[in-house]
mmCIF file of C-alpha atoms in Angstrom:
data_model
loop_
_atom_site.group_PDB
_atom_site.id
_atom_site.type_symbol
_atom_site.label_atom_id
_atom_site.label_comp_id
_atom_site.label_asym_id
_atom_site.label_seq_id
_atom_site.Cartn_x
_atom_site.Cartn_y
_atom_site.Cartn_z
ATOM 1 C CA MET A 1 38.103 -62.924 -58.821
ATOM 2 C CA THR A 2 35.059 -64.921 -57.671
ATOM 3 C CA ARG A 3 32.374 -62.836 -56.010
ATOM 4 C CA THR A 4 30.727 -64.401 -52.964
ATOM 5 C CA TRP A 5 27.413 -63.577 -51.329
ATOM 6 C CA SER A 6 26.643 -65.002 -47.882
ATOM 7 C CA PRO A 7 23.003 -64.316 -46.932
ATOM 8 C CA SER A 8 21.968 -64.996 -43.354
ATOM 9 C CA ASN A 9 18.236 -65.416 -44.037
ATOM 10 C CA ALA A 10 15.682 -65.807 -46.828
ATOM 11 C CA ASP A 11 15.194 -62.061 -47.304
ATOM 12 C CA GLU A 12 18.912 -61.549 -47.835
ATOM 13 C CA ALA A 13 18.997 -64.465 -50.266
ATOM 14 C CA LEU A 14 16.276 -62.704 -52.256
ATOM 15 C CA GLU A 15 18.379 -59.529 -52.334
ATOM 16 C CA CYS A 16 21.429 -61.481 -53.524
ATOM 17 C CA VAL A 17 19.513 -63.000 -56.413
ATOM 18 C CA ALA A 18 18.162 -59.569 -57.366
ATOM 19 C CA GLN A 19 21.712 -58.218 -57.427
ATOM 20 C CA ALA A 20 22.945 -61.173 -59.493
ATOM 21 C CA LEU A 21 20.133 -60.541 -61.960
ATOM 22 C CA ALA A 22 21.044 -56.874 -62.240
ATOM 23 C CA ASP A 23 24.712 -57.720 -62.784
ATOM 24 C CA ASP A 24 23.943 -60.713 -65.064
ATOM 25 C CA LEU A 25 26.191 -62.831 -62.830
ATOM 26 C CA PRO A 26 25.572 -66.619 -62.774
ATOM 27 C CA MET A 27 26.106 -68.212 -59.356
ATOM 28 C CA GLU A 28 27.171 -71.511 -57.868
ATOM 29 C CA LEU A 29 24.832 -72.381 -55.001
ATOM 30 C CA VAL A 30 26.558 -74.090 -52.074
ATOM 31 C CA GLY A 31 25.764 -75.040 -48.503
ATOM 32 C CA THR A 32 28.634 -76.856 -46.835
ATOM 33 C CA GLY A 33 29.935 -77.874 -50.276
ATOM 34 C CA THR A 34 30.012 -81.604 -49.528
ATOM 35 C CA ARG A 35 28.374 -82.468 -52.859
ATOM 36 C CA ARG A 36 30.513 -80.327 -55.143
ATOM 37 C CA GLY A 37 32.111 -83.511 -56.444
ATOM 38 C CA PHE A 38 28.757 -84.790 -57.744
ATOM 39 C CA GLY A 39 27.780 -83.753 -61.256
ATOM 40 C CA ARG A 40 29.636 -81.423 -63.588
ATOM 41 C CA PRO A 41 31.836 -78.609 -62.206
ATOM 42 C CA VAL A 42 29.757 -75.409 -62.146
ATOM 43 C CA ASP A 43 30.734 -72.682 -64.611
ATOM 44 C CA ALA A 44 29.992 -69.481 -62.669
ATOM 45 C CA ALA A 45 31.810 -66.307 -61.661
ATOM 46 C CA ALA A 46 30.026 -65.951 -58.314
ATOM 47 C CA VAL A 47 29.119 -68.088 -55.316
ATOM 48 C CA LEU A 48 25.965 -67.898 -53.223
ATOM 49 C CA ASP A 49 26.997 -69.359 -49.860
ATOM 50 C CA LEU A 50 23.840 -70.575 -48.119
ATOM 51 C CA SER A 51 25.578 -72.170 -45.150
ATOM 52 C CA ALA A 52 24.004 -69.681 -42.707
ATOM 53 C CA LEU A 53 20.480 -70.763 -43.645
ATOM 54 C CA ARG A 54 20.218 -73.536 -41.093
ATOM 55 C CA GLY A 55 17.983 -74.601 -38.245
ATOM 56 C CA VAL A 56 14.582 -76.171 -37.603
ATOM 57 C CA VAL A 57 11.715 -73.874 -38.580
ATOM 58 C CA ALA A 58 8.929 -76.113 -37.266
ATOM 59 C CA TYR A 59 8.680 -79.673 -35.991
ATOM 60 C CA GLN A 60 5.298 -81.254 -35.345
ATOM 61 C CA PRO A 61 5.998 -84.876 -34.438
ATOM 62 C CA GLU A 62 2.324 -85.669 -33.908
ATOM 63 C CA GLU A 63 1.606 -84.433 -37.453
ATOM 64 C CA LEU A 64 4.721 -86.080 -38.943
ATOM 65 C CA ILE A 65 5.933 -82.729 -40.267
ATOM 66 C CA LEU A 66 9.398 -81.140 -40.216
ATOM 67 C CA ALA A 67 10.257 -77.756 -41.763
ATOM 68 C CA VAL A 68 13.937 -76.843 -41.951
ATOM 69 C CA ALA A 69 16.338 -74.388 -43.551
ATOM 70 C CA PRO A 70 18.460 -75.999 -46.302
ATOM 71 C CA ALA A 71 21.887 -75.894 -44.617
ATOM 72 C CA THR A 72 20.695 -77.792 -41.537
ATOM 73 C CA PRO A 73 23.064 -80.763 -41.050
ATOM 74 C CA MET A 74 21.523 -84.156 -41.679
ATOM 75 C CA ALA A 75 23.218 -85.409 -38.509
ATOM 76 C CA GLU A 76 21.254 -82.878 -36.420
ATOM 77 C CA ILE A 77 17.994 -83.838 -38.104
ATOM 78 C CA ALA A 78 18.609 -87.547 -37.526
ATOM 79 C CA GLU A 79 19.302 -86.899 -33.827
ATOM 80 C CA LEU A 80 16.209 -84.717 -33.458
ATOM 81 C CA LEU A 81 13.923 -87.297 -35.056
ATOM 82 C CA ALA A 82 15.464 -90.263 -33.243
ATOM 83 C CA ALA A 83 14.630 -88.643 -29.900
ATOM 84 C CA ARG A 84 10.948 -88.925 -30.866
ATOM 85 C CA GLY A 85 11.216 -92.369 -32.431
ATOM 86 C CA GLN A 86 10.936 -90.962 -35.948
ATOM 87 C CA CYS A 87 13.075 -90.868 -39.094
ATOM 88 C CA LEU A 88 13.296 -89.835 -42.716
ATOM 89 C CA ALA A 89 12.093 -93.119 -44.179
ATOM 90 C CA PHE A 90 13.996 -92.805 -47.454
ATOM 91 C CA GLU A 91 17.300 -93.196 -45.571
ATOM 92 C CA PRO A 92 19.256 -90.252 -47.035
ATOM 93 C CA PRO A 93 22.775 -91.512 -47.805
ATOM 94 C CA ASP A 94 25.969 -89.862 -46.628
ATOM 95 C CA PHE A 95 28.376 -89.864 -49.572
ATOM 96 C CA GLY A 96 30.992 -87.727 -47.820
ATOM 97 C CA PRO A 97 33.456 -90.610 -47.286
ATOM 98 C CA LEU A 98 32.907 -91.747 -50.893
ATOM 99 C CA TRP A 99 34.193 -88.322 -51.967
ATOM 100 C CA GLY A 100 37.082 -88.283 -49.498
ATOM 101 C CA GLN A 101 35.393 -86.223 -46.786
ATOM 102 C CA ALA A 102 34.528 -86.860 -43.163
ATOM 103 C CA PRO A 103 31.115 -88.431 -42.494
ATOM 104 C CA GLY A 104 28.208 -86.438 -41.111
ATOM 105 C CA LEU A 105 28.872 -83.107 -42.875
ATOM 106 C CA GLY A 106 26.031 -83.182 -45.415
ATOM 107 C CA THR A 107 22.963 -80.951 -45.214
ATOM 108 C CA VAL A 108 19.280 -81.530 -45.807
ATOM 109 C CA GLY A 109 19.346 -79.188 -48.800
ATOM 110 C CA GLY A 110 22.112 -81.183 -50.426
ATOM 111 C CA ALA A 111 20.308 -84.453 -49.719
ATOM 112 C CA MET A 112 17.015 -83.282 -51.222
ATOM 113 C CA LEU A 113 18.406 -81.369 -54.191
ATOM 114 C CA THR A 114 20.590 -84.278 -55.305
ATOM 115 C CA GLY A 115 17.597 -86.568 -54.882
ATOM 116 C CA ARG A 116 19.253 -89.805 -53.795
ATOM 117 C CA GLY A 117 17.552 -92.330 -51.515
ATOM 118 C CA GLY A 118 18.877 -95.276 -49.555
ATOM 119 C CA PRO A 119 18.228 -99.040 -49.614
ATOM 120 C CA ARG A 120 14.659 -98.701 -48.317
ATOM 121 C CA ARG A 121 13.668 -96.868 -51.497
ATOM 122 C CA LEU A 122 12.101 -100.116 -52.719
ATOM 123 C CA THR A 123 9.293 -99.715 -50.201
ATOM 124 C CA ALA A 124 9.556 -96.141 -48.880
ATOM 125 C CA GLY A 125 10.269 -94.223 -52.100
ATOM 126 C CA GLY A 126 12.881 -91.516 -52.605
ATOM 127 C CA PRO A 127 13.406 -87.940 -51.387
ATOM 128 C CA ARG A 128 10.813 -86.415 -53.690
ATOM 129 C CA ASP A 129 8.168 -88.714 -52.224
ATOM 130 C CA HIS A 130 8.829 -87.161 -48.796
ATOM 131 C CA CYS A 131 9.014 -83.477 -49.756
ATOM 132 C CA LEU A 132 5.760 -81.712 -48.873
ATOM 133 C CA GLY A 133 6.732 -78.117 -49.507
ATOM 134 C CA VAL A 134 9.481 -75.776 -50.580
ATOM 135 C CA LYS A 135 10.183 -72.062 -50.282
ATOM 136 C CA GLY A 136 12.749 -70.300 -52.387
ATOM 137 C CA VAL A 137 13.732 -67.621 -54.861
ATOM 138 C CA ASN A 138 13.353 -68.151 -58.597
ATOM 139 C CA GLY A 139 15.440 -66.741 -61.439
ATOM 140 C CA PHE A 140 13.106 -63.756 -61.794
ATOM 141 C CA GLY A 141 14.181 -62.574 -58.355
ATOM 142 C CA GLU A 142 10.812 -63.538 -56.846
ATOM 143 C CA ALA A 143 10.207 -65.337 -53.556
ATOM 144 C CA PHE A 144 7.767 -68.246 -53.845
ATOM 145 C CA GLY A 145 6.302 -71.102 -51.853
ATOM 146 C CA ALA A 146 4.820 -74.405 -52.958
ATOM 147 C CA GLY A 147 3.165 -77.189 -51.019
ATOM 148 C CA GLY A 148 2.659 -76.819 -47.317
ATOM 149 C CA ARG A 149 3.008 -78.265 -43.836
ATOM 150 C CA VAL A 150 0.071 -80.652 -44.053
ATOM 151 C CA VAL A 151 0.637 -84.224 -45.220
ATOM 152 C CA LYS A 152 -2.536 -84.249 -47.368
ATOM 153 C CA ASN A 153 -1.909 -80.825 -48.937
ATOM 154 C CA VAL A 154 -1.118 -81.260 -52.652
ATOM 155 C CA THR A 155 -0.902 -77.571 -53.581
ATOM 156 C CA GLY A 156 2.284 -77.006 -55.554
ATOM 157 C CA PHE A 157 2.799 -80.762 -55.836
ATOM 158 C CA ASP A 158 4.576 -80.570 -59.182
ATOM 159 C CA ILE A 159 6.974 -77.819 -58.094
ATOM 160 C CA THR A 160 8.159 -79.724 -55.037
ATOM 161 C CA LYS A 161 8.784 -82.768 -57.231
ATOM 162 C CA LEU A 162 10.717 -80.696 -59.769
ATOM 163 C CA VAL A 163 12.920 -78.954 -57.227
ATOM 164 C CA THR A 164 13.844 -82.205 -55.478
ATOM 165 C CA GLY A 165 16.680 -83.676 -57.514
ATOM 166 C CA SER A 166 17.264 -80.495 -59.551
ATOM 167 C CA PHE A 167 20.836 -79.986 -58.254
ATOM 168 C CA GLY A 168 20.134 -76.312 -57.588
ATOM 169 C CA THR A 169 19.520 -75.494 -61.251
ATOM 170 C CA LEU A 170 15.959 -74.184 -60.820
ATOM 171 C CA CYS A 171 15.937 -71.932 -57.766
ATOM 172 C CA VAL A 172 17.527 -70.960 -54.467
ATOM 173 C CA VAL A 173 15.828 -73.082 -51.787
ATOM 174 C CA THR A 174 15.358 -71.286 -48.462
ATOM 175 C CA GLU A 175 13.094 -73.777 -46.647
ATOM 176 C CA LEU A 176 12.010 -77.406 -47.015
ATOM 177 C CA THR A 177 9.027 -79.140 -45.458
ATOM 178 C CA LEU A 178 9.450 -82.895 -45.132
ATOM 179 C CA LYS A 179 7.270 -85.814 -44.155
ATOM 180 C CA VAL A 180 8.706 -87.870 -41.298
ATOM 181 C CA LEU A 181 7.606 -91.338 -40.218
ATOM 182 C CA PRO A 182 7.914 -93.566 -37.152
ATOM 183 C CA ALA A 183 11.230 -95.415 -37.147
ATOM 184 C CA PRO A 184 10.881 -99.201 -37.421
ATOM 185 C CA PRO A 185 11.049 -100.558 -33.853
ATOM 186 C CA ASP A 186 12.977 -103.659 -34.866
ATOM 187 C CA ALA A 187 14.861 -105.065 -37.847
ATOM 188 C CA THR A 188 16.607 -108.296 -38.794
ATOM 189 C CA THR A 189 18.587 -109.145 -41.914
ATOM 190 C CA LEU A 190 18.776 -112.630 -43.359
ATOM 191 C CA ALA A 191 22.044 -113.304 -45.195
ATOM 192 C CA ILE A 192 22.359 -116.155 -47.669
ATOM 193 C CA LEU A 193 26.021 -116.872 -48.337
ATOM 194 C CA ASP A 194 28.059 -117.800 -51.406
ATOM 195 C CA LEU A 195 25.422 -117.292 -54.096
ATOM 196 C CA SER A 196 26.478 -116.319 -57.607
ATOM 197 C CA ASP A 197 25.299 -112.927 -58.835
ATOM 198 C CA ALA A 198 22.673 -114.529 -61.069
ATOM 199 C CA ALA A 199 21.383 -116.792 -58.274
ATOM 200 C CA ALA A 200 21.249 -113.784 -55.948
ATOM 201 C CA MET A 201 19.111 -111.796 -58.419
ATOM 202 C CA SER A 202 16.673 -114.698 -58.585
ATOM 203 C CA ALA A 203 16.548 -115.058 -54.793
ATOM 204 C CA MET A 204 15.999 -111.345 -54.232
ATOM 205 C CA SER A 205 13.196 -111.260 -56.798
ATOM 206 C CA ARG A 206 11.528 -114.202 -55.107
ATOM 207 C CA ALA A 207 11.891 -112.638 -51.664
ATOM 208 C CA LEU A 208 10.448 -109.318 -52.752
ATOM 209 C CA GLY A 209 7.440 -111.082 -54.217
ATOM 210 C CA CYS A 210 6.636 -113.200 -51.176
ATOM 211 C CA ALA A 211 4.564 -112.432 -48.083
ATOM 212 C CA ALA A 212 7.550 -111.566 -45.854
ATOM 213 C CA GLN A 213 7.360 -107.848 -46.743
ATOM 214 C CA VAL A 214 11.086 -107.415 -47.332
ATOM 215 C CA SER A 215 11.979 -103.718 -47.060
ATOM 216 C CA SER A 216 15.452 -103.909 -48.662
ATOM 217 C CA ALA A 217 17.372 -106.437 -50.737
ATOM 218 C CA ALA A 218 21.036 -106.318 -51.754
ATOM 219 C CA HIS A 219 23.845 -108.605 -52.888
ATOM 220 C CA LEU A 220 27.519 -108.201 -52.049
ATOM 221 C CA PRO A 221 29.734 -110.369 -54.284
ATOM 222 C CA ALA A 222 32.784 -112.010 -52.727
ATOM 223 C CA GLY A 223 35.496 -109.551 -51.734
ATOM 224 C CA VAL A 224 33.333 -106.417 -51.650
ATOM 225 C CA SER A 225 32.828 -106.423 -47.882
ATOM 226 C CA SER A 226 34.751 -107.936 -44.972
ATOM 227 C CA LEU A 227 31.438 -109.131 -43.551
ATOM 228 C CA PHE A 228 31.287 -112.931 -43.241
ATOM 229 C CA GLY A 229 34.985 -113.112 -44.035
ATOM 230 C CA GLY A 230 34.575 -111.559 -47.466
ATOM 231 C CA ARG A 231 32.171 -114.246 -48.712
ATOM 232 C CA ALA A 232 29.370 -113.323 -51.092
ATOM 233 C CA ALA A 233 26.227 -112.370 -49.174
ATOM 234 C CA THR A 234 22.662 -111.911 -50.391
ATOM 235 C CA LEU A 235 20.880 -109.698 -47.872
ATOM 236 C CA LEU A 236 17.159 -109.442 -47.110
ATOM 237 C CA ARG A 237 15.968 -106.925 -44.496
ATOM 238 C CA VAL A 238 12.688 -107.204 -42.612
ATOM 239 C CA GLU A 239 11.470 -104.348 -40.359
ATOM 240 C CA GLY A 240 8.583 -103.759 -37.976
ATOM 241 C CA VAL A 241 7.484 -104.850 -34.508
ATOM 242 C CA SER A 242 9.565 -107.669 -33.063
ATOM 243 C CA PRO A 243 7.042 -110.548 -33.198
ATOM 244 C CA SER A 244 6.213 -109.759 -36.819
ATOM 245 C CA VAL A 245 9.877 -109.454 -37.775
ATOM 246 C CA ALA A 246 10.673 -112.816 -36.187
ATOM 247 C CA ALA A 247 7.783 -114.520 -37.991
ATOM 248 C CA ARG A 248 8.638 -113.045 -41.375
ATOM 249 C CA ILE A 249 12.343 -113.818 -41.043
ATOM 250 C CA GLY A 250 11.368 -117.387 -40.201
ATOM 251 C CA HIS A 251 9.293 -117.508 -43.366
ATOM 252 C CA LEU A 252 12.244 -116.305 -45.447
ATOM 253 C CA ALA A 253 14.642 -118.744 -43.831
ATOM 254 C CA GLU A 254 12.286 -121.605 -44.639
ATOM 255 C CA LEU A 255 11.685 -120.336 -48.181
ATOM 256 C CA PHE A 256 15.406 -120.391 -48.952
ATOM 257 C CA ASP A 257 16.350 -123.441 -46.940
ATOM 258 C CA GLY A 258 18.938 -125.428 -48.861
ATOM 259 C CA LEU A 259 19.918 -122.572 -51.189
ATOM 260 C CA GLY A 260 22.995 -121.694 -49.173
ATOM 261 C CA GLU A 261 24.337 -121.180 -45.669
ATOM 262 C CA GLN A 262 22.260 -118.663 -43.732
ATOM 263 C CA ALA A 263 23.105 -116.076 -41.065
ATOM 264 C CA LEU A 264 21.067 -113.489 -39.166
ATOM 265 C CA LEU A 265 21.996 -109.916 -38.298
ATOM 266 C CA ASP A 266 20.181 -108.221 -35.419
ATOM 267 C CA ARG A 267 18.841 -104.662 -35.421
ATOM 268 C CA GLU A 268 22.139 -102.947 -34.615
ATOM 269 C CA ALA A 269 24.190 -104.986 -37.073
ATOM 270 C CA SER A 270 21.511 -104.532 -39.732
ATOM 271 C CA ALA A 271 21.494 -100.760 -39.285
ATOM 272 C CA ALA A 272 25.270 -100.571 -39.743
ATOM 273 C CA LEU A 273 25.252 -102.837 -42.783
ATOM 274 C CA TRP A 274 22.445 -101.082 -44.636
ATOM 275 C CA ARG A 275 24.019 -97.713 -43.851
ATOM 276 C CA ASP A 276 27.212 -98.932 -45.533
ATOM 277 C CA ILE A 277 25.214 -100.165 -48.517
ATOM 278 C CA GLY A 278 23.355 -96.873 -48.905
ATOM 279 C CA ASP A 279 26.546 -94.828 -48.555
ATOM 280 C CA ALA A 280 28.547 -97.119 -50.895
ATOM 281 C CA ALA A 281 31.037 -97.197 -48.033
ATOM 282 C CA PHE A 282 32.808 -100.223 -49.522
ATOM 283 C CA PHE A 283 34.281 -97.889 -52.165
ATOM 284 C CA ALA A 284 35.393 -95.114 -49.790
ATOM 285 C CA GLY A 285 39.095 -94.349 -49.400
ATOM 286 C CA SER A 286 39.894 -94.543 -53.116
ATOM 287 C CA ALA A 287 39.976 -92.152 -56.062
ATOM 288 C CA ARG A 288 38.861 -94.729 -58.640
ATOM 289 C CA PRO A 289 35.733 -93.842 -60.654
ATOM 290 C CA VAL A 290 32.408 -94.992 -59.239
ATOM 291 C CA TRP A 291 29.209 -95.372 -61.232
ATOM 292 C CA LYS A 292 25.651 -96.064 -60.134
ATOM 293 C CA LEU A 293 23.675 -97.929 -62.771
ATOM 294 C CA SER A 294 19.932 -98.404 -62.954
ATOM 295 C CA VAL A 295 18.793 -101.538 -64.802
ATOM 296 C CA PRO A 296 15.903 -104.014 -64.761
ATOM 297 C CA PRO A 297 16.726 -106.312 -61.807
ATOM 298 C CA ALA A 298 16.629 -109.408 -63.998
ATOM 299 C CA LYS A 299 19.524 -107.969 -66.049
ATOM 300 C CA GLY A 300 21.564 -106.834 -63.038
ATOM 301 C CA ALA A 301 23.993 -109.765 -62.953
ATOM 302 C CA ALA A 302 24.643 -109.643 -66.710
ATOM 303 C CA VAL A 303 25.556 -105.944 -66.519
ATOM 304 C CA GLY A 304 27.449 -105.960 -63.231
ATOM 305 C CA GLU A 305 29.586 -109.040 -63.830
ATOM 306 C CA ARG A 306 30.528 -107.971 -67.355
ATOM 307 C CA LEU A 307 31.532 -104.419 -66.439
ATOM 308 C CA ALA A 308 33.437 -105.465 -63.321
ATOM 309 C CA GLN A 309 35.422 -107.969 -65.370
ATOM 310 C CA GLU A 310 36.047 -105.764 -68.416
ATOM 311 C CA LEU A 311 36.995 -102.664 -66.393
ATOM 312 C CA ALA A 312 39.098 -104.397 -63.722
ATOM 313 C CA GLY A 313 36.625 -103.295 -61.087
ATOM 314 C CA ARG A 314 34.096 -104.594 -58.598
ATOM 315 C CA CYS A 315 30.417 -104.043 -57.995
ATOM 316 C CA PHE A 316 27.537 -104.706 -55.647
ATOM 317 C CA TYR A 317 23.786 -104.694 -56.107
ATOM 318 C CA ASP A 318 21.088 -102.751 -54.250
ATOM 319 C CA TRP A 319 17.290 -102.484 -54.640
ATOM 320 C CA GLY A 320 16.920 -106.142 -55.534
ATOM 321 C CA GLY A 321 19.502 -105.808 -58.288
ATOM 322 C CA GLY A 322 17.945 -102.751 -59.938
ATOM 323 C CA ALA A 323 20.777 -100.506 -58.773
ATOM 324 C CA ILE A 324 24.397 -101.481 -59.396
ATOM 325 C CA TRP A 325 27.285 -99.723 -57.710
ATOM 326 C CA LEU A 326 30.371 -100.136 -59.893
ATOM 327 C CA GLU A 327 33.953 -99.134 -59.080
ATOM 328 C CA THR A 328 36.262 -99.227 -62.124
ATOM 329 C CA SER A 329 39.925 -98.819 -62.915
ATOM 330 C CA GLU A 330 41.081 -95.254 -63.540
ATOM 331 C CA ALA A 331 40.674 -93.684 -66.978
ATOM 332 C CA PRO A 332 40.603 -90.090 -68.313
ATOM 333 C CA ASP A 333 36.919 -90.431 -69.219
ATOM 334 C CA ALA A 334 36.035 -92.706 -66.259
ATOM 335 C CA HIS A 335 35.141 -95.363 -68.883
ATOM 336 C CA ALA A 336 31.932 -93.476 -69.693
ATOM 337 C CA GLY A 337 31.744 -94.716 -73.267
ATOM 338 C CA HIS A 338 32.336 -98.334 -72.292
ATOM 339 C CA VAL A 339 29.840 -98.286 -69.425
ATOM 340 C CA ARG A 340 27.054 -96.800 -71.527
ATOM 341 C CA GLN A 341 27.794 -99.042 -74.498
ATOM 342 C CA VAL A 342 27.382 -102.147 -72.331
ATOM 343 C CA LEU A 343 24.114 -100.768 -70.984
ATOM 344 C CA ARG A 344 22.830 -100.245 -74.524
ATOM 345 C CA GLU A 345 23.835 -103.761 -75.536
ATOM 346 C CA VAL A 346 22.339 -105.519 -72.511
ATOM 347 C CA VAL A 347 19.258 -103.480 -71.540
ATOM 348 C CA GLY A 348 18.741 -101.068 -74.439
ATOM 349 C CA GLY A 349 16.772 -98.017 -73.365
ATOM 350 C CA GLU A 350 15.843 -99.483 -69.987
ATOM 351 C CA GLY A 351 19.055 -98.485 -68.180
ATOM 352 C CA HIS A 352 21.000 -95.415 -67.269
ATOM 353 C CA ALA A 353 24.342 -94.636 -65.657
ATOM 354 C CA THR A 354 25.318 -91.854 -63.240
ATOM 355 C CA LEU A 355 28.959 -91.012 -62.554
ATOM 356 C CA MET A 356 29.148 -90.721 -58.760
ATOM 357 C CA ARG A 357 32.894 -90.172 -58.330
ATOM 358 C CA ALA A 358 35.598 -88.958 -60.695
ATOM 359 C CA PRO A 359 38.137 -86.104 -60.874
ATOM 360 C CA PRO A 360 36.775 -82.699 -61.999
ATOM 361 C CA VAL A 361 38.466 -82.981 -65.403
ATOM 362 C CA ALA A 362 36.599 -86.229 -66.107
ATOM 363 C CA ARG A 363 33.282 -84.851 -64.872
ATOM 364 C CA ALA A 364 33.723 -81.840 -67.168
ATOM 365 C CA ALA A 365 34.676 -83.956 -70.185
ATOM 366 C CA VAL A 366 31.902 -86.562 -70.053
ATOM 367 C CA ALA A 367 28.216 -86.536 -69.121
ATOM 368 C CA PRO A 368 27.966 -87.535 -65.432
ATOM 369 C CA PHE A 369 24.226 -88.036 -65.844
ATOM 370 C CA GLN A 370 22.603 -90.228 -68.456
ATOM 371 C CA PRO A 371 22.121 -88.074 -71.588
ATOM 372 C CA PRO A 372 18.360 -87.578 -72.047
ATOM 373 C CA SER A 373 16.501 -88.163 -75.283
ATOM 374 C CA PRO A 374 16.056 -85.040 -77.462
ATOM 375 C CA ALA A 375 12.406 -84.763 -76.429
ATOM 376 C CA VAL A 376 13.181 -85.020 -72.704
ATOM 377 C CA ALA A 377 16.106 -82.601 -73.045
ATOM 378 C CA ALA A 378 13.872 -80.033 -74.761
ATOM 379 C CA LEU A 379 11.194 -80.413 -72.087
ATOM 380 C CA SER A 380 13.758 -80.079 -69.291
ATOM 381 C CA GLU A 381 15.146 -76.915 -70.830
ATOM 382 C CA ARG A 382 11.674 -75.395 -71.119
ATOM 383 C CA VAL A 383 11.016 -76.174 -67.464
ATOM 384 C CA ARG A 384 14.361 -74.691 -66.416
ATOM 385 C CA ARG A 385 13.639 -71.478 -68.311
ATOM 386 C CA GLN A 386 10.302 -71.146 -66.526
ATOM 387 C CA PHE A 387 12.236 -70.997 -63.252
ATOM 388 C CA ASP A 388 15.531 -69.421 -64.309
ATOM 389 C CA PRO A 389 15.417 -67.742 -67.755
ATOM 390 C CA GLN A 390 18.872 -66.142 -67.464
ATOM 391 C CA GLY A 391 20.630 -69.318 -66.326
ATOM 392 C CA LEU A 392 21.718 -67.834 -62.993
ATOM 393 C CA PHE A 393 21.727 -70.974 -60.889
ATOM 394 C CA ASN A 394 24.459 -73.633 -61.071
ATOM 395 C CA PRO A 395 25.061 -73.338 -64.840
ATOM 396 C CA GLY A 396 26.508 -76.534 -66.283
ATOM 397 C CA ARG A 397 25.954 -78.562 -63.106
ATOM 398 C CA MET A 398 23.819 -81.232 -64.740
ATOM 399 C CA TYR A 399 24.433 -80.845 -68.468
ATOM 400 C CA ALA A 400 26.891 -78.875 -70.564
#
């Protein structure tokens, strides 16, 4: 029978870890559990339910600082920041619908510990670039803190970077301090229609290198989205104050005049579209495997088109073509061998593949995350043992 601890505060979480250490009882760390379908199924006989550790600890809008408990819903944080004209600039995605859940259930702890950013990552960076501090309990049963609530404070810099994206394998997080930024006052998206994947990669590269300061670039091949009647759309987002946005969009429109039919999306339509792109909402409502591939943008079309054709799937491109979302036909191993073989053939060691959606049996049988080199694997294991020598936290979540 699975043993469950449900601490209501950081001190009780510390006591739970001490008890788990004494009983030599590895634990699965969960908040609301919305991300249990991401990564390998955890092999543990106990559960540490952190869902009661929620709420804003401190918010200093004038200092661009927000400190929160890990189980605080992202929806509450977004509402709080929006009231002051601020946001989390890395656009944390909501993958709930991708995994068959209702939207808006994810927590800040889940968002930071899985380390995934949205379409603005090109210019704003990812979650770890916005984490200023962390408090938690390590595998020795010790409470610790790293970083702080000052934007320029770099104390504990490496620890905050390590914890962000660690999938709960290093420590129990009890508090996170995040950098917030002013929300862009206006945004417009230029869509260029009916480009091939290869032509879209070239256009996005050109746009990102020009003076228009494009904040996000994506390409939706024909049939991926119902937008523009299902036609292929290459999307370039510009954000900022309205006069600047209008001038820069005009520059882009002139730069690509004659390449294809153009359309503009205003701020509201842009926000909805880029939210769908970040959440991979086009692949929600299905159980088919979904991969997220990272490749050099110039090779994006060669990888995406080939895999979509060979695996009876479909794909779209984010981050100027550097990130490919791929939905494939069903298979016991989610086509892991095929996907990674194509990556090796086309981009060699410059690409990696993450399995974002698959049944538990597939996620247990294959490596959901790109297998690291022997040197990186050895280094990662040494780091993990410095935090959690007994392997208490989320054993097997990232690697077997």
